[in-house]
Amino acid sequence: KQLRLSPTDQLVTQSPLYSSFHRLSMHFDELTWKVDSDKMVFGSFRGSTSARASFESDNYFDIEEFDKRMERENEHPLLAVANFTEKIGSRTFQVADYAHYLGYSYDQVSHLLMYLAVEGFIQYDLGRARITVMQKLYDQILARGARRDYDVIRFSSVVGKDRANAVLDLNSSELDVYSVSHISVSDSQNVNIEPRGRFIKLGRNRSIYFDGKVDVGMFTFMGRGMSFNYETYSIDLKEVDSASMRFQNDKKLTMEGKREREHVHSYLQVMTGRVHIDKPDNKSGQVKNPEYPIFESTKPSFVYYDGRDIYNGVYKRKNFYFEIPPFIFKNLNNFEPEDLVFGGTMYTDDIFAPFQDTLRLREDASLGFVHVTPAEGMAIYAGKGRFFNNIDLSNAGLRGDGKIE
């Protein structure tokens, strides 16, 4: 036996499916469930060459979309419904009673309410001509008045013939979603997810598990085992292969007169940490918190100099690297070149004994330093000699400006 559920041309059947576990509304072409299976499949109609599904957070809000609903009405349709429910003291009412309240025909009001049902603001019981207003409607009004926090989490999946947009595991309630190219987690803090393989797994309360890329302001993290936590409004970065950075170049301006953002030519690698996007009660960004987003490194990370463009890769990463202990970096959206400072320990494959220094942005846009030796110099090659003066590190390599005894 197989159950198939799909919308028809009748508007009210195009209402979203709501998941209280995931705290998401879902629009899809067709849901298929073999009754002896523990999987539900969201995919295409029979005979269709493609399928589209969309997923929207419980607390999603867009001010332009809200205001646009007012374009052809004397009163905003959401406000009108809210005012009526306040007047009657109930969130449930008959379509005929609402039509009488507005002074419109039954058919006009029924049609209007069907559109609200499609967007998930109400439930429309056609058989009883009865409306039940969802909390989403009131939340939207409060968000428009800046009296409630909200988020911008909404994304879609588009797949080809005989492909699934998503598969729900009835045992774990986890939802595997395919062909997701991009998720905007925060537009105010410039945080975006691009999942590798266009695949994500959705868990309880909008949790998102994925591999791939996370853009956070002027940082980009690439890795595996990443997870977005809605409650704490943070992204755990379990295995970061590399983190690339950009900086604002004072010497180059855009056509608008703003400083160009250029890439740092060094990467932070083999990292573990967490991105704190904003305060958990400020997902909308209505309150400006300039210290956010914040990256908290929880284990040592490394900068390597083994690129083929640096003496043909002579500095092997096994023994030549800069180790950075756990650190916290604030305001990932708007920092200056002089803020790119990472203290740590330099390992030079026994050219020198390990020594402490601080990586900074160099002229070639790489991370490096100029280390001044003490008056007695520094031992080289396990004490076979001593070097005096400056040790210079950048993507030009490790160089010495001084003398050897």
mmCIF file of C-alpha atoms in Angstrom, residues 12 48 64 103 117 126-127 163 200 251 281 324 326 330 359 367 387 393:
data_model
loop_
_atom_site.group_PDB
_atom_site.id
_atom_site.type_symbol
_atom_site.label_atom_id
_atom_site.label_comp_id
_atom_site.label_asym_id
_atom_site.label_seq_id
_atom_site.Cartn_x
_atom_site.Cartn_y
_atom_site.Cartn_z
ATOM 1 C CA VAL A 12 -6.467 25.759 -0.201
ATOM 2 C CA SER A 48 6.954 15.372 -14.015
ATOM 3 C CA GLU A 64 9.047 43.890 1.940
ATOM 4 C CA GLY A 103 -18.554 44.131 4.093
ATOM 5 C CA ALA A 117 -3.901 29.555 3.948
ATOM 6 C CA LEU A 126 -13.484 23.926 3.477
ATOM 7 C CA GLY A 127 -16.134 21.458 4.597
ATOM 8 C CA ARG A 163 14.611 12.493 -7.700
ATOM 9 C CA ILE A 200 21.813 18.917 4.443
ATOM 10 C CA LYS A 251 45.151 51.582 -1.212
ATOM 11 C CA ASP A 281 17.434 36.825 21.072
ATOM 12 C CA ILE A 324 48.177 29.139 16.965
ATOM 13 C CA PRO A 326 42.846 28.652 20.835
ATOM 14 C CA LYS A 330 35.394 39.386 17.189
ATOM 15 C CA LEU A 359 51.683 36.502 12.683
ATOM 16 C CA LEU A 367 50.655 36.116 7.277
ATOM 17 C CA PHE A 387 72.198 33.494 13.619
ATOM 18 C CA LEU A 393 58.637 34.970 7.316
#
